[in-house]
CSV table of C-alpha atoms in Angstrom, one decimal:
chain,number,residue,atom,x,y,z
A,1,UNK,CA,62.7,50.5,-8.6
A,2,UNK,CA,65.7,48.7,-7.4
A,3,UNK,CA,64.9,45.4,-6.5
A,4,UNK,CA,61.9,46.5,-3.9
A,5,UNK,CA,63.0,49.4,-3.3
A,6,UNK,CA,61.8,53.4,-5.0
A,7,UNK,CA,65.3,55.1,-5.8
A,8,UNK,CA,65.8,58.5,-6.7
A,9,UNK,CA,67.4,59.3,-10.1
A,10,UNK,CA,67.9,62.4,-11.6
A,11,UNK,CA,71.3,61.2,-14.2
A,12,UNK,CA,72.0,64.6,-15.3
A,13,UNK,CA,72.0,66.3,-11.9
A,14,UNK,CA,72.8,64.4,-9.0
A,15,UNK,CA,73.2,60.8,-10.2
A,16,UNK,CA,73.3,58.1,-10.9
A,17,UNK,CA,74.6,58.5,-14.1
A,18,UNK,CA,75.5,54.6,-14.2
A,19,UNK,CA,72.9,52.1,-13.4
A,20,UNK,CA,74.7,49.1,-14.7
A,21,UNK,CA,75.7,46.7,-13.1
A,22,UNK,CA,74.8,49.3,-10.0
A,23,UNK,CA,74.1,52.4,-9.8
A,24,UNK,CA,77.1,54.7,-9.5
A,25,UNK,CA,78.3,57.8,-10.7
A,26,UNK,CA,76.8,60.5,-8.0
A,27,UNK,CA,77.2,64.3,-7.6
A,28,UNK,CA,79.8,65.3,-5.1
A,29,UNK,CA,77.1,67.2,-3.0
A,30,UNK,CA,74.6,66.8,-0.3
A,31,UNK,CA,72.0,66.0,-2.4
A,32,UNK,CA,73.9,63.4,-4.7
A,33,UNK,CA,75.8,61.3,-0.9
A,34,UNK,CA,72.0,61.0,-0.3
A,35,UNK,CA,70.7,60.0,-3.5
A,36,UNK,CA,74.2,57.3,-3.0
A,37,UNK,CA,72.5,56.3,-0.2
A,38,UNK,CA,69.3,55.3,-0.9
A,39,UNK,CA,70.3,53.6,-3.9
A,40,UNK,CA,72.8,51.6,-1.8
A,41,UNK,CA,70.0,50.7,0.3
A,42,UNK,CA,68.0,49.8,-2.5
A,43,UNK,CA,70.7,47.4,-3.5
A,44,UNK,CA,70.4,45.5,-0.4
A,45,UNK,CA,66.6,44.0,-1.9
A,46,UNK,CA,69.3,42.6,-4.6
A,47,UNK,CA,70.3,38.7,-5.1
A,48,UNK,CA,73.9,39.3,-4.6
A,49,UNK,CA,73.6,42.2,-2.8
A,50,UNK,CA,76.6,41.7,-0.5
A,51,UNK,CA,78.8,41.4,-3.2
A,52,UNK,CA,77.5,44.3,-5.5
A,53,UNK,CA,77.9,46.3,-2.2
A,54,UNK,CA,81.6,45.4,-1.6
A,55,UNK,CA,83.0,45.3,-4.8
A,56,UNK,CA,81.3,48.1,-6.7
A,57,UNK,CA,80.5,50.2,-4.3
A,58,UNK,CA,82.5,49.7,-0.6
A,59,UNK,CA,84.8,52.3,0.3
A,60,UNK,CA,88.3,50.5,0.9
A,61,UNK,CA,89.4,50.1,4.5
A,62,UNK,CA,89.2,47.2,7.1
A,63,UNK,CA,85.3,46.8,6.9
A,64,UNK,CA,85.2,46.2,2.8
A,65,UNK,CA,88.0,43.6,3.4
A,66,UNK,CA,85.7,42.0,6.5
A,67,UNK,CA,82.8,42.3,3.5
A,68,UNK,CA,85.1,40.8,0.8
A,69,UNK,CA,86.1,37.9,3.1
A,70,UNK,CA,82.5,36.7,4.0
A,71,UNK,CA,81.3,36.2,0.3
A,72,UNK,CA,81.2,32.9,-1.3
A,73,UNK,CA,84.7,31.8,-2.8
A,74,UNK,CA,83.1,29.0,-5.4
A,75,UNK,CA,81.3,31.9,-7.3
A,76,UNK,CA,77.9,31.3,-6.2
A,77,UNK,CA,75.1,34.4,-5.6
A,78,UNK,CA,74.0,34.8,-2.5
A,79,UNK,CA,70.4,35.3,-2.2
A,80,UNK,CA,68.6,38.6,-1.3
A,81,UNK,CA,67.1,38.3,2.4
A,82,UNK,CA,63.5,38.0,2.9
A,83,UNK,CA,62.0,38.1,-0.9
A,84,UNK,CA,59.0,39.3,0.5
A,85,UNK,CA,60.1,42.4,2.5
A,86,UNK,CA,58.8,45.8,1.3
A,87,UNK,CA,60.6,49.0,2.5
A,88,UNK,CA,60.1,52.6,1.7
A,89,UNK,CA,62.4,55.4,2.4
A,90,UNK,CA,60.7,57.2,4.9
A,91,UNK,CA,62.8,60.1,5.6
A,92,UNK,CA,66.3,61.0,6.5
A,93,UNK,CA,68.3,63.1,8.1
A,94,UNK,CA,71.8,64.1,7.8
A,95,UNK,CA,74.4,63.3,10.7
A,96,UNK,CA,77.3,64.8,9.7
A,97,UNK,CA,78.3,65.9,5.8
A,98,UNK,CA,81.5,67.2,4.2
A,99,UNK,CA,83.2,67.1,0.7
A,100,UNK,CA,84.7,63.7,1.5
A,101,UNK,CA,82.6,61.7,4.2
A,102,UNK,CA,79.0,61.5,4.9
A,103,UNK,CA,76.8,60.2,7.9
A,104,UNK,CA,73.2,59.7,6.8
A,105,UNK,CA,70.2,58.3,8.6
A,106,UNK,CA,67.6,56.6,6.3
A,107,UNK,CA,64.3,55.9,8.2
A,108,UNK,CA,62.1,53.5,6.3
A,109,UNK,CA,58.8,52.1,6.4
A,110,UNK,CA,58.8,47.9,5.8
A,111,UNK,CA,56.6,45.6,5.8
A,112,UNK,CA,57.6,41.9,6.7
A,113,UNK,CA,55.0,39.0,7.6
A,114,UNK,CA,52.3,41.4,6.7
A,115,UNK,CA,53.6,43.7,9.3
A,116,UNK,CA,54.3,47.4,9.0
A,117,UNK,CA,57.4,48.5,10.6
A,118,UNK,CA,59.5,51.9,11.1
A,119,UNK,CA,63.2,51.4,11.6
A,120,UNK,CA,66.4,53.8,10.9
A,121,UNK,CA,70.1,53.0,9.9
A,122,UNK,CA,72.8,55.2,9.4
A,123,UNK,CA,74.9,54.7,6.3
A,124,UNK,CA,78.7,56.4,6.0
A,125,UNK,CA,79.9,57.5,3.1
A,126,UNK,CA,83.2,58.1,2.0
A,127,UNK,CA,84.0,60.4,-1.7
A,128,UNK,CA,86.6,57.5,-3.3
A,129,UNK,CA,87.2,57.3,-7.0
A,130,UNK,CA,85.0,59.5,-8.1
A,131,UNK,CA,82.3,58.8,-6.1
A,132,UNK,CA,80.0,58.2,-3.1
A,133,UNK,CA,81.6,54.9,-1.5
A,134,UNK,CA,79.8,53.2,1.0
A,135,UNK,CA,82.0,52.6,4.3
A,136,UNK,CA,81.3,48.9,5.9
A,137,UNK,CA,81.4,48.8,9.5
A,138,UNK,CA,84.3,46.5,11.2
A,139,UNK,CA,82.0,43.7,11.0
A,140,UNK,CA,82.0,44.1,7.2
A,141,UNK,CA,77.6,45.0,7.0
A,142,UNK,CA,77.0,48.3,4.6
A,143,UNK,CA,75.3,50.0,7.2
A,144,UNK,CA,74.8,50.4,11.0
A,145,UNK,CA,72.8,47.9,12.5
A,146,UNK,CA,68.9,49.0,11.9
A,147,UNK,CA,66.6,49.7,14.4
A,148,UNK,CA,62.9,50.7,15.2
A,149,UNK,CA,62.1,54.0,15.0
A,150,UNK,CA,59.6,55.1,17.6
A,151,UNK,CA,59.5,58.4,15.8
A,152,UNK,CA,59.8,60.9,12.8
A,153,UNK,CA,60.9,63.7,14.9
A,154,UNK,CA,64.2,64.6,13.6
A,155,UNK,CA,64.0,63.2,9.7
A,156,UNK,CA,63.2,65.2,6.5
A,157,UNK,CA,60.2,62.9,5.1
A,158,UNK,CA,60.7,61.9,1.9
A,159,UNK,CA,58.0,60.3,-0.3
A,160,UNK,CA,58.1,59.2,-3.6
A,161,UNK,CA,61.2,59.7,-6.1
């Protein structure tokens, strides 16, 4: 688990190979931008997610900068959102993939207020330093804005890790 959140690990194959202070270090390959993925969505269920997801892990550009700007300047930790949220990566699907940049969609399944929800969001990824970077949007947020999912059509499921 990472924070409240299953993530796939398989270190000696498609990553992470680091998993402190997040995990890093993934396989330049289809399999290892979506393994990224899911651990950066993982990291969200974090206390200080916003500034593990900038700083270690944002692709550079305009949106990590937006990111960057919105976190605390006196030090402090920003809380994770909604400590009792569960999600589970439902399935995924693959909008767009090359050596360098990524598009994946991530359904999930969560459970808030005792209520079971699907929803989707697409994460970009960007092959910087070494690894799978996550690309902010303009607005500075690590992934596009999520959404219910009235449907599985489309998605690869994925259960378990």
């Amino acid at each position: 688990l990472v924070g409240r959140v299953a993530a796939p690990t398989a270190p000696e194959v498609y990553g992470p190979a680091v998993t402190d202070p997040v995990r890093s270090c993934f396989a330049r390959n289809p399999t290892g931008a979506l393994y990224a993925a899911v651990n950066a969505l993982a990291t969200t269920t974090l206390p200080d997610a916003p500034r593990l997801l900038a700083e270690d892990l944002g692709a550079e550009g305009p949106g990590r900068d937006a990111a960057l700007a919105q976190l605390p300047t006196d030090g402090s930790t920003v809380p994770a959102d909604d400590a009792d949220a569960q999600v589970q990566v439902s399935g995924f699907q693959f909008l767009s993939y090359t050596e360098d940049e990524t598009v994946i969609d991530v359904a999930v399944l969560g459970v808030s207020d005792g209520q079971a929800l699907d929803a989707h969001t697409a994460f970009t990824l960007r092959w910087e330093r070494d690894d799978w970077r996550v690309v902010h949007t303009p607005e500075g947020a690590p992934f596009s804005a999520i959404q219910l999912l009235p449907s599985m059509a489309g998605y690869v499921p994925w259960s378990g890790t």
